[in-house]
mmCIF file of C-alpha atoms and ligand atoms in Angstrom:
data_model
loop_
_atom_site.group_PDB
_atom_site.id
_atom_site.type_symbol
_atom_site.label_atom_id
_atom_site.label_comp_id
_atom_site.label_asym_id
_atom_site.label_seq_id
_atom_site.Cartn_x
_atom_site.Cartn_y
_atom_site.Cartn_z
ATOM 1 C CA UNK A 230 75.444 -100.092 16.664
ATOM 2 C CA UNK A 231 72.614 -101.657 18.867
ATOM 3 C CA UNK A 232 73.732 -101.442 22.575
ATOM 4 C CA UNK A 233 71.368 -103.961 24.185
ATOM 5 C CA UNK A 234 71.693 -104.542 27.433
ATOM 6 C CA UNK A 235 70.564 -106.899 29.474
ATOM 7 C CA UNK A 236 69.497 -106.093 32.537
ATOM 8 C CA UNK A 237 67.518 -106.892 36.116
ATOM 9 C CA UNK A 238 63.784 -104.995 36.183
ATOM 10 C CA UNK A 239 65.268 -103.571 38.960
ATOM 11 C CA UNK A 240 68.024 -101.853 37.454
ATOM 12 C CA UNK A 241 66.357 -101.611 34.198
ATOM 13 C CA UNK A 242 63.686 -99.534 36.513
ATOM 14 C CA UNK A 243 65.983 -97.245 37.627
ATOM 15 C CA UNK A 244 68.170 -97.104 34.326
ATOM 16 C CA UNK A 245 64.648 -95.646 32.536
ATOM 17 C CA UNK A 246 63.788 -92.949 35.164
ATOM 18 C CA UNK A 247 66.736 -91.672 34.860
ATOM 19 C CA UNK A 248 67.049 -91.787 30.851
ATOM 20 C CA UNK A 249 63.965 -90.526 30.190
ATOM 21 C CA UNK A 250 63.953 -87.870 33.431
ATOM 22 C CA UNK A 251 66.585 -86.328 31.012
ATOM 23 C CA UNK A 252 65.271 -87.134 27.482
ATOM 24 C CA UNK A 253 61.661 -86.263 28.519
ATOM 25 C CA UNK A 254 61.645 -83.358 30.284
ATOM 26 C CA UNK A 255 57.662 -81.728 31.011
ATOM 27 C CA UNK A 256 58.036 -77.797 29.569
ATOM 28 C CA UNK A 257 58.438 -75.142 32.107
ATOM 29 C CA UNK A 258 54.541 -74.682 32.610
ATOM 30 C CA UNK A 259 52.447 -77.604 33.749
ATOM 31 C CA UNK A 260 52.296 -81.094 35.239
ATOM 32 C CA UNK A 261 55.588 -82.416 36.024
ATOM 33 C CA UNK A 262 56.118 -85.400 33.978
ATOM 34 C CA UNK A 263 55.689 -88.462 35.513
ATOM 35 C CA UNK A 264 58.797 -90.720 36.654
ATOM 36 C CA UNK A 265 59.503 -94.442 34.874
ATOM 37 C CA UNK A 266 58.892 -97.167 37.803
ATOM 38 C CA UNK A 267 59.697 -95.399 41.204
ATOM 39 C CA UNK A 268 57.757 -97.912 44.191
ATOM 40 C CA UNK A 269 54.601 -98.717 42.849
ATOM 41 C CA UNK A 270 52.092 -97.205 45.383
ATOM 42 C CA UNK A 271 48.625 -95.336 45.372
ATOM 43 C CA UNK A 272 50.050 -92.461 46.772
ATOM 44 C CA UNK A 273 52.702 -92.320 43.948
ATOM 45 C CA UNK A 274 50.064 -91.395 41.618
ATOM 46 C CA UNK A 275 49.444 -87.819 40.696
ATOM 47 C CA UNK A 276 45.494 -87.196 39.247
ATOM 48 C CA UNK A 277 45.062 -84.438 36.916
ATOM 49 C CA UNK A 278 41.438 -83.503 36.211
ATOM 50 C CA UNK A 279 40.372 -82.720 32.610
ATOM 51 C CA UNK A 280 36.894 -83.306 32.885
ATOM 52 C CA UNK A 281 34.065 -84.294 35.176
ATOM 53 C CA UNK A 282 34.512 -87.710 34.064
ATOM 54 C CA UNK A 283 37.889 -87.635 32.490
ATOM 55 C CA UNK A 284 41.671 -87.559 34.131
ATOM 56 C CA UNK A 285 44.806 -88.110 33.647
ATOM 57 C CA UNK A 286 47.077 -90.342 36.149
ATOM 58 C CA UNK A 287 50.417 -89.631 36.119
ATOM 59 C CA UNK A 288 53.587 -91.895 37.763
ATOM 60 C CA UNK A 289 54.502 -95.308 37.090
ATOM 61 C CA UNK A 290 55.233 -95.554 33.707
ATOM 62 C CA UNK A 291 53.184 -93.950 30.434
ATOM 63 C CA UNK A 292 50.617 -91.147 31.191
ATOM 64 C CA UNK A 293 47.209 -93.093 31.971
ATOM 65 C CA UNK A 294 43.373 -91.851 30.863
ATOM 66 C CA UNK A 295 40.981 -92.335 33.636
ATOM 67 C CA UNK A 296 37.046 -92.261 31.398
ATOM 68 C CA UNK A 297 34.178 -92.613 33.503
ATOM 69 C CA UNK A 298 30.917 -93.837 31.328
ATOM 70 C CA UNK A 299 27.771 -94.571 32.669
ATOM 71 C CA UNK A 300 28.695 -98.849 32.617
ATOM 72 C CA UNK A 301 32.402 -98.363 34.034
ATOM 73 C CA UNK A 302 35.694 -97.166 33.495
ATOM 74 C CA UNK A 303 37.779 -96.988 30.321
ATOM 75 C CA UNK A 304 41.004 -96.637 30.776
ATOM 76 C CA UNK A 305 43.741 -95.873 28.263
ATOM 77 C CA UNK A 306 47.613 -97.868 29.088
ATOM 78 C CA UNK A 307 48.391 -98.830 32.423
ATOM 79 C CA UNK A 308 51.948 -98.607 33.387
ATOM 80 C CA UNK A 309 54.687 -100.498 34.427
ATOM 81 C CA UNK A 310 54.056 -104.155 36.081
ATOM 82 C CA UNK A 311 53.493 -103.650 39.994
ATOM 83 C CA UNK A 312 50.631 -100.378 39.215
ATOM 84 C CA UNK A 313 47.610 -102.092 38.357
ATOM 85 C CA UNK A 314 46.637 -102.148 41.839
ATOM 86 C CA UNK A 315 47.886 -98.719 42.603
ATOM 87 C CA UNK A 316 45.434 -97.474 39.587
ATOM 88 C CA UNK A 317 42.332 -99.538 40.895
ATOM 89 C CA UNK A 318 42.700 -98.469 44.027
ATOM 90 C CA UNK A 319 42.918 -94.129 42.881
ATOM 91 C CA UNK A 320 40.083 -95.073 41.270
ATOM 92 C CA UNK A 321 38.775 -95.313 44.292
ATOM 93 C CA UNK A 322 38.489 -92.014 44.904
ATOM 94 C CA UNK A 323 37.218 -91.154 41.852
ATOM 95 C CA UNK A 324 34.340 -93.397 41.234
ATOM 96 C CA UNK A 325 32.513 -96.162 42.369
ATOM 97 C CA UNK A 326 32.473 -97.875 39.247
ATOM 98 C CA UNK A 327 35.011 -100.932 37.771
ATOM 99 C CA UNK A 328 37.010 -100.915 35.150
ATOM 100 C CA UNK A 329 35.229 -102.660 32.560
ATOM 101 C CA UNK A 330 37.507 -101.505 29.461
ATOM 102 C CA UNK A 331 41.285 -101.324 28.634
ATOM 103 C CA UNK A 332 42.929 -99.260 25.851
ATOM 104 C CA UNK A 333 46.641 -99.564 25.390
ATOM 105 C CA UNK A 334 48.102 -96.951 22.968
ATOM 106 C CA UNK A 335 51.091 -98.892 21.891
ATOM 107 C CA UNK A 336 52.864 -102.085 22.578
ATOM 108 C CA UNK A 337 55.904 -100.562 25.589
ATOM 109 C CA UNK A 338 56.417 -102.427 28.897
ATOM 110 C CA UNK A 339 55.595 -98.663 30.532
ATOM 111 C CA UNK A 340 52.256 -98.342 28.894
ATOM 112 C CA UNK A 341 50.853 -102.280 28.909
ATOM 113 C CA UNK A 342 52.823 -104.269 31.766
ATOM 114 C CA UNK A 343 49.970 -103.246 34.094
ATOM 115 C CA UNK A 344 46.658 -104.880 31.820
ATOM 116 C CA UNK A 345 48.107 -108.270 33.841
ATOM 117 C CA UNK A 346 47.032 -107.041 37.199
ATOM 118 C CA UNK A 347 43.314 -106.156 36.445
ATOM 119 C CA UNK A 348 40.336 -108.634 36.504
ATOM 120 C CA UNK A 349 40.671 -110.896 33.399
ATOM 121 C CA UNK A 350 36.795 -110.107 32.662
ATOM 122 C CA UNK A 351 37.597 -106.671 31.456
ATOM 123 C CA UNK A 352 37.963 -105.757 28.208
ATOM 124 C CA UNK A 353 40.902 -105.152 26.408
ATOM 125 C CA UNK A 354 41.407 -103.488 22.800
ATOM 126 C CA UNK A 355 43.850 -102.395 21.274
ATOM 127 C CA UNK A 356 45.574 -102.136 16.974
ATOM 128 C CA UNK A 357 45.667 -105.314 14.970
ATOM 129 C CA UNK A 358 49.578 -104.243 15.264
ATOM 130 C CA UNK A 359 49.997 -103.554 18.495
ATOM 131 C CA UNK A 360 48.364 -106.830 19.788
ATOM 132 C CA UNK A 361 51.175 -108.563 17.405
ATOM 133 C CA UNK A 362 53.936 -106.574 19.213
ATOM 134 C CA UNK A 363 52.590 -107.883 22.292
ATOM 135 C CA UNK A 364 52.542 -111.688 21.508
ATOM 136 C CA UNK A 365 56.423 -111.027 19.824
ATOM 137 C CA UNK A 366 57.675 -108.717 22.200
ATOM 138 C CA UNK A 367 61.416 -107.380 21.204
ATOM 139 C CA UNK A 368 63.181 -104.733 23.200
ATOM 140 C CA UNK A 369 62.623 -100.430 22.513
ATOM 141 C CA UNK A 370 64.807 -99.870 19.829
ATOM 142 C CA UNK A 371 68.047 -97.487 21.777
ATOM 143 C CA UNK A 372 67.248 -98.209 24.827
ATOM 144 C CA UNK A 373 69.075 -100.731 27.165
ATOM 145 C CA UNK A 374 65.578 -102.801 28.000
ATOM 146 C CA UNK A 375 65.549 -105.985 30.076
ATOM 147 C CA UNK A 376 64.347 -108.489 27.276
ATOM 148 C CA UNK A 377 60.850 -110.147 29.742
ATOM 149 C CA UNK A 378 57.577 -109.675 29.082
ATOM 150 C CA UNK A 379 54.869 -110.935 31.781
ATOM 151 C CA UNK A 380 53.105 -111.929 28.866
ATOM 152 C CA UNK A 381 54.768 -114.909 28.149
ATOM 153 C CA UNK A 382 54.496 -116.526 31.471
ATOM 154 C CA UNK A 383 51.376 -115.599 32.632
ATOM 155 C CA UNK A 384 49.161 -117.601 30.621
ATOM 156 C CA UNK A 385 48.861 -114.326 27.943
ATOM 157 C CA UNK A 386 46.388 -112.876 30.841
ATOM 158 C CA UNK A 387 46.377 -108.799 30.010
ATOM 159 C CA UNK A 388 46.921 -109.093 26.269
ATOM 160 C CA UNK A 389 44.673 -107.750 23.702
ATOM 161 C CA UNK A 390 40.829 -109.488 23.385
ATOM 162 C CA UNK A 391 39.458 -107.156 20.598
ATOM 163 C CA UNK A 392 41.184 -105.444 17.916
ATOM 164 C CA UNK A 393 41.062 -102.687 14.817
ATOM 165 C CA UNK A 394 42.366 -101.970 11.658
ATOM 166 C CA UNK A 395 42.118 -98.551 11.520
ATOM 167 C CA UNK A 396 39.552 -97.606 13.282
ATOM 168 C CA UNK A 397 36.943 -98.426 15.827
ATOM 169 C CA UNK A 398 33.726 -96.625 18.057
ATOM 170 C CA UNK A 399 33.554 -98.198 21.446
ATOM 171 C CA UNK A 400 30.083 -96.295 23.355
ATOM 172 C CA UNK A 401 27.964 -93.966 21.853
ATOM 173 C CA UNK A 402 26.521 -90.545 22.667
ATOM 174 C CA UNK A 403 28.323 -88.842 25.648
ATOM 175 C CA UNK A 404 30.420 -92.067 26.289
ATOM 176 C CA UNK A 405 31.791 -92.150 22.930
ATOM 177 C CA UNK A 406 35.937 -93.367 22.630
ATOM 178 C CA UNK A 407 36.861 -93.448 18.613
ATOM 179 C CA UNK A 408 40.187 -95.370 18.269
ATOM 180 C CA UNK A 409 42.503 -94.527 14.833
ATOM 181 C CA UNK A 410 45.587 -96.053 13.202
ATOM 182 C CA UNK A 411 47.352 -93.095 11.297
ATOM 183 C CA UNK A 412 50.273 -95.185 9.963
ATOM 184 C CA UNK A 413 53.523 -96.109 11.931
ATOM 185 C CA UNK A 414 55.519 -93.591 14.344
ATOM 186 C CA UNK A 415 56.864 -94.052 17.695
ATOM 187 C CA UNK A 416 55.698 -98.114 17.120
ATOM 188 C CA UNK A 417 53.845 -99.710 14.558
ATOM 189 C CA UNK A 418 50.844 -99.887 16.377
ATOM 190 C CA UNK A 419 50.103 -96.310 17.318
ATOM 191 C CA UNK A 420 46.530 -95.607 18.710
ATOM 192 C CA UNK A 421 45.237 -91.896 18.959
ATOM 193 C CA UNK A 422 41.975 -92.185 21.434
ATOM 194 C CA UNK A 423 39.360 -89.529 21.215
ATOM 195 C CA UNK A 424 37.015 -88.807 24.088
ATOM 196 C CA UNK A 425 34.591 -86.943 21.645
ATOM 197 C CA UNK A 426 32.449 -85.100 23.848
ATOM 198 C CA UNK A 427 35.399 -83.995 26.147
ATOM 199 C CA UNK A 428 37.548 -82.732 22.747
ATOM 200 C CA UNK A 429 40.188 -85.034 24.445
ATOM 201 C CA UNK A 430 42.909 -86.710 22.356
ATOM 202 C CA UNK A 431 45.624 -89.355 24.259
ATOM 203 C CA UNK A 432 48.009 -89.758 21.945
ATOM 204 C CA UNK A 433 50.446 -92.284 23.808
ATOM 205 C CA UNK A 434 54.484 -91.452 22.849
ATOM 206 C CA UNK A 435 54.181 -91.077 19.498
ATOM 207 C CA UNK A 436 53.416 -87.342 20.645
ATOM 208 C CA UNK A 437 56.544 -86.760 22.929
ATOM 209 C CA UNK A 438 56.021 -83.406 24.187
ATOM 210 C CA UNK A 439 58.563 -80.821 22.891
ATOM 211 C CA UNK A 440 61.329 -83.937 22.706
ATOM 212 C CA UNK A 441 63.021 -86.441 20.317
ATOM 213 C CA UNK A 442 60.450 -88.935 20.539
ATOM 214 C CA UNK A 443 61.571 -92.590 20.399
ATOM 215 C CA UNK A 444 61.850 -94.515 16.896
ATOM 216 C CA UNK A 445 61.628 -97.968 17.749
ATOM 217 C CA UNK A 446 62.239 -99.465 14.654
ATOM 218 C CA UNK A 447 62.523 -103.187 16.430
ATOM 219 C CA UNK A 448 58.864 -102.770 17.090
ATOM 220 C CA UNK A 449 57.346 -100.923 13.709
ATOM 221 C CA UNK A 450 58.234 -97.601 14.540
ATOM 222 C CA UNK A 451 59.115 -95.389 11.664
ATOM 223 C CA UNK A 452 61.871 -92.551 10.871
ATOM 224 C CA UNK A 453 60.745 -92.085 7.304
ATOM 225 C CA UNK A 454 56.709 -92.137 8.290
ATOM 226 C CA UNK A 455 57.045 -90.244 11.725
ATOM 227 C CA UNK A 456 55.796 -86.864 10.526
ATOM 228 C CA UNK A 457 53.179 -88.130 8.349
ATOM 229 C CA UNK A 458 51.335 -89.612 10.786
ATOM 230 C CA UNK A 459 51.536 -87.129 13.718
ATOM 231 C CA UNK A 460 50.166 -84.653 10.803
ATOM 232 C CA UNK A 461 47.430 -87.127 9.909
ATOM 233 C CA UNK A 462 46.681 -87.463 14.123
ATOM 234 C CA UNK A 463 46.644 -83.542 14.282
ATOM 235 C CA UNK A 464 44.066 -82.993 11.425
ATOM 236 C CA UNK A 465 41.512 -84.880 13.688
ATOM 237 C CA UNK A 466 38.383 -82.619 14.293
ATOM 238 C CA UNK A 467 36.922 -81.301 17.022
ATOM 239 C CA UNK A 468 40.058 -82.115 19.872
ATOM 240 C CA UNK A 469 41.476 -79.238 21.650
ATOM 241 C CA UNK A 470 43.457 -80.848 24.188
ATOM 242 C CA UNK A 471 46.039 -83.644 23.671
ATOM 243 C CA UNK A 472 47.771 -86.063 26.662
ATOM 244 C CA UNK A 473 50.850 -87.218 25.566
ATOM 245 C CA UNK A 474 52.691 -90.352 27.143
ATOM 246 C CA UNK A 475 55.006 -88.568 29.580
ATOM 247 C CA UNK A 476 54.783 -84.995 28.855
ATOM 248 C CA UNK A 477 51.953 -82.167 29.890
ATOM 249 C CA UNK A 478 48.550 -81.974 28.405
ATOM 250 C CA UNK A 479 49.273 -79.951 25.075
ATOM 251 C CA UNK A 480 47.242 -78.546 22.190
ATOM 252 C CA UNK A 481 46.762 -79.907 18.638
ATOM 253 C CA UNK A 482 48.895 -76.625 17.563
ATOM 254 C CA UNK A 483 51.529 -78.624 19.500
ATOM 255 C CA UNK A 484 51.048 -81.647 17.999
ATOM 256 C CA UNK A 485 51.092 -80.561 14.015
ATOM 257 C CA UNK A 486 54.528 -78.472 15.194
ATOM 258 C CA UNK A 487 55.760 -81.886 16.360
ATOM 259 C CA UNK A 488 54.755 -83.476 13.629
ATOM 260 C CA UNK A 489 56.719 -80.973 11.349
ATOM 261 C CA UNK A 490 60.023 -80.869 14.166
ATOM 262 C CA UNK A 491 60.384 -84.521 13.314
ATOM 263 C CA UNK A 492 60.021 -84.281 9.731
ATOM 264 C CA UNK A 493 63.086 -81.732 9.074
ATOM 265 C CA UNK A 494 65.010 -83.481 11.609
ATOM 266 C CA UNK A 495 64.307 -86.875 9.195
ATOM 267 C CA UNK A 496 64.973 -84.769 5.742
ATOM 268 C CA UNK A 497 68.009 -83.418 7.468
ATOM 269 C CA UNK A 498 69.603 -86.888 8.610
ATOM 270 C CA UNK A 499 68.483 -87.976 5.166
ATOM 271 C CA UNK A 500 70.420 -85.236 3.304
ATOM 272 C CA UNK A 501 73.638 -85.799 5.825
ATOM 273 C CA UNK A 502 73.361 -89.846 4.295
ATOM 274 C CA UNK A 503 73.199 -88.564 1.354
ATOM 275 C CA UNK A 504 76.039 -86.622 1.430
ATOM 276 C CA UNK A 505 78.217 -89.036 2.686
ATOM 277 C CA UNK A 506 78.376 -88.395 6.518
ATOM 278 C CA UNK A 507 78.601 -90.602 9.521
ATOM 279 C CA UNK A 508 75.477 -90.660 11.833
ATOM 280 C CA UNK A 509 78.090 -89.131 14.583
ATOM 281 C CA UNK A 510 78.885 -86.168 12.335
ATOM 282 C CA UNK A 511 75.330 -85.918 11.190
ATOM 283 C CA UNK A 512 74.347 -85.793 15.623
ATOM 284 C CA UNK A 513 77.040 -83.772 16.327
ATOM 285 C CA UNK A 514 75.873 -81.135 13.842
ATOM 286 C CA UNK A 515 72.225 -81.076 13.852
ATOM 287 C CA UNK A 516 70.669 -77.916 16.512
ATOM 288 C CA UNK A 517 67.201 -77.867 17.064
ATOM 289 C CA UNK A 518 65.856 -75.272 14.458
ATOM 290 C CA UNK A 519 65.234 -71.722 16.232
ATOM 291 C CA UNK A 520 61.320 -71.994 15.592
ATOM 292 C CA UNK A 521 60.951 -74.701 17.794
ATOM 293 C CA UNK A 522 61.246 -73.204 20.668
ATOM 294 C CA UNK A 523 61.566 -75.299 24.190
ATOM 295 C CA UNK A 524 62.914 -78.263 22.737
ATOM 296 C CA UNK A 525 64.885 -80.468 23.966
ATOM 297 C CA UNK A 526 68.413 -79.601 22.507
ATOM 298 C CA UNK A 527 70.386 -82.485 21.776
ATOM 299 C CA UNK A 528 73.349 -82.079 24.756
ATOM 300 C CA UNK A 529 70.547 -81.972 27.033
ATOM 301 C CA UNK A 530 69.196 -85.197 26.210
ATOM 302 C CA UNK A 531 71.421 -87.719 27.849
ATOM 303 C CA UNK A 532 69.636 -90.646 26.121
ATOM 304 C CA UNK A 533 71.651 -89.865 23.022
ATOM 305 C CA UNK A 534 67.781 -90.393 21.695
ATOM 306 C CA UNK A 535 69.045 -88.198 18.184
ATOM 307 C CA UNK A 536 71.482 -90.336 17.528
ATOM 308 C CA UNK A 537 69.034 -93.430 18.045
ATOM 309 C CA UNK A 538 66.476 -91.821 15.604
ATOM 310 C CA UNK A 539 69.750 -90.946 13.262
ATOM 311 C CA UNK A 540 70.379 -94.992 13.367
ATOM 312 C CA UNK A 541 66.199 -95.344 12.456
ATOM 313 C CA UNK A 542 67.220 -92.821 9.138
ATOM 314 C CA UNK A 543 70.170 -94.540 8.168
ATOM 315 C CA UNK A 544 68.014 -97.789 8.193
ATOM 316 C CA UNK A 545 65.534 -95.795 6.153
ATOM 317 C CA UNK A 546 62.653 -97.606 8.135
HETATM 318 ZN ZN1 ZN B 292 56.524 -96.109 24.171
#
């Protein structure tokens, strides 16, 4: 059953870096993945370069893109509520130049919460769907969320200006940013951003690293759909590195294996319903298949996050 919880942003803070500490854990090799909340503070910020003009900032909430065009900064999600400063001022010492354009990948409190804090002049785009979410925000699907939203009492300051069906161009030439809508996954609002001329793919949490990723079926995320559109995402040409929302930088190898991890874990689940069993006995079970090596196994994630998606299968969304 649904365990929601209602709790302080506080707790709620602390609840998440915890959960997903354990649920999300970065691979052996690589960036350390970035903590949920913690104090929101420049120094808390971890910059990974990619590019001349293109970096990743870890901490605070989802994994954010730092792109530096001639005109100003695009940035893709920015964190929890209490980072937008923190970001403006590492850009800092990066560049020169404002932020002039916001991305958010998906509709989560960890990815958008921030757009609030920046100048209301810049630019924010995002999916037809995932500008929805935001104006009817609901709670992650199997996780214990507190239920506010800044967005409804801030005057909607930080939500979505511009919007896309499935797909969009913002810049040309070396500044190019292509925006897609492969179908539903992690939300129903998934955007994959390319940086084209840095091969440069942020694929928000619908790619979770080598982890259950989260279903969240209360906000158009899909069980049944999941490993369609992560194969879609991972046919995209010319891309040879991919930043996930709280993992390490990965490959598109490691995307398309994602995409096909998630897909026998659905068929699975779906044969166990078929046949009669209880989600439990279907989760207690299931092992990670041996070819997937350094996943997450299932009594190392504390989030009980396979028995969430299990709940996302049985609802056949
Ligand atoms: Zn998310």
């Amino acid at each position: 059953m649904r365990r929601r919880i209602v709790l302080s942003a506080l707790v709620l803070t602390g609840l998440l870096s915890i959960a997903v500490g354990a649920a999300q854990q970065a691979p052996p090799a690589g960036r350390a993945a970035g903590p949920l909340g913690g104090t929101p503070s420049v120094d808390n910020l971890q910059v990974q370069k990619l590019t001349d003009n293109l970096y990743v900032l870890g901490g605070g909430g989802g994994n954010t893109a730092v792109f530096i065009t001639a005109n100003g900064v695009v940035l893709v999600d920015t964190k929890v509520s209490g980072w937008g400063q923190p970001i403006i001022d590492k850009l800092k010492t990066l560049t020169p130049k404002p932020v002039t354009t916001i991305i958010n990948t998906h509709t989560h409190f960890d990815h958008v919460n921030g757009n609030a804090e920046f100048p209301t002049t810049v630019d924010i785009v995002t999916s037809e769907n995932t500008k929805h979410l935001m104006e009817n925000w609901q709670p992650v699907y199997g996780v214990q969320l507190d239920s506010s939203t800044p967005f409804k009492t801030n005057g909607g300051r930080g939500l979505p200006k511009r919007t896309f069906k499935d797909r969009m161009t913002l810049g040309s030439g070396a500044d190019e940013v292509d925006l897609f809508f492969h179908g539903p996954a992690h939300t129903g609002g998934d955007t994959w951003v390319v940086f084209k001329a840095a091969r440069v793919m942020h694929a928000g949490d619908a790619f979770a690293g080598k982890n259950a990723p989260i279903m969240d079926m209360n906000n158009g995320g899909s069980a049944v759909h999941y490993a369609e559109t992560i194969a879609k995402a991972a046919q995209t040409p010319n891309v040879d590195r991919v930043i996930t929302g709280h993992s390490t930088v990965m490959t598109m190898a490691d995307l398309k294996q994602f995409g096909e991890f998630n897909g026998d874990f659905v068929r699975d689940a779906q044969a166990a319903k078929k046949a009669g069993k209880t989600i439990d006995q279907f989760v207690a079970e299931w092992s990670v298949p041996a070819k997937y090596t350094g996943y997450t196994t299932p009594a190392a994630n504390a989030r009980g996050q396979w028995k969430s998606n299990a709940e996302v299968v049985w609802a056949d969304k």
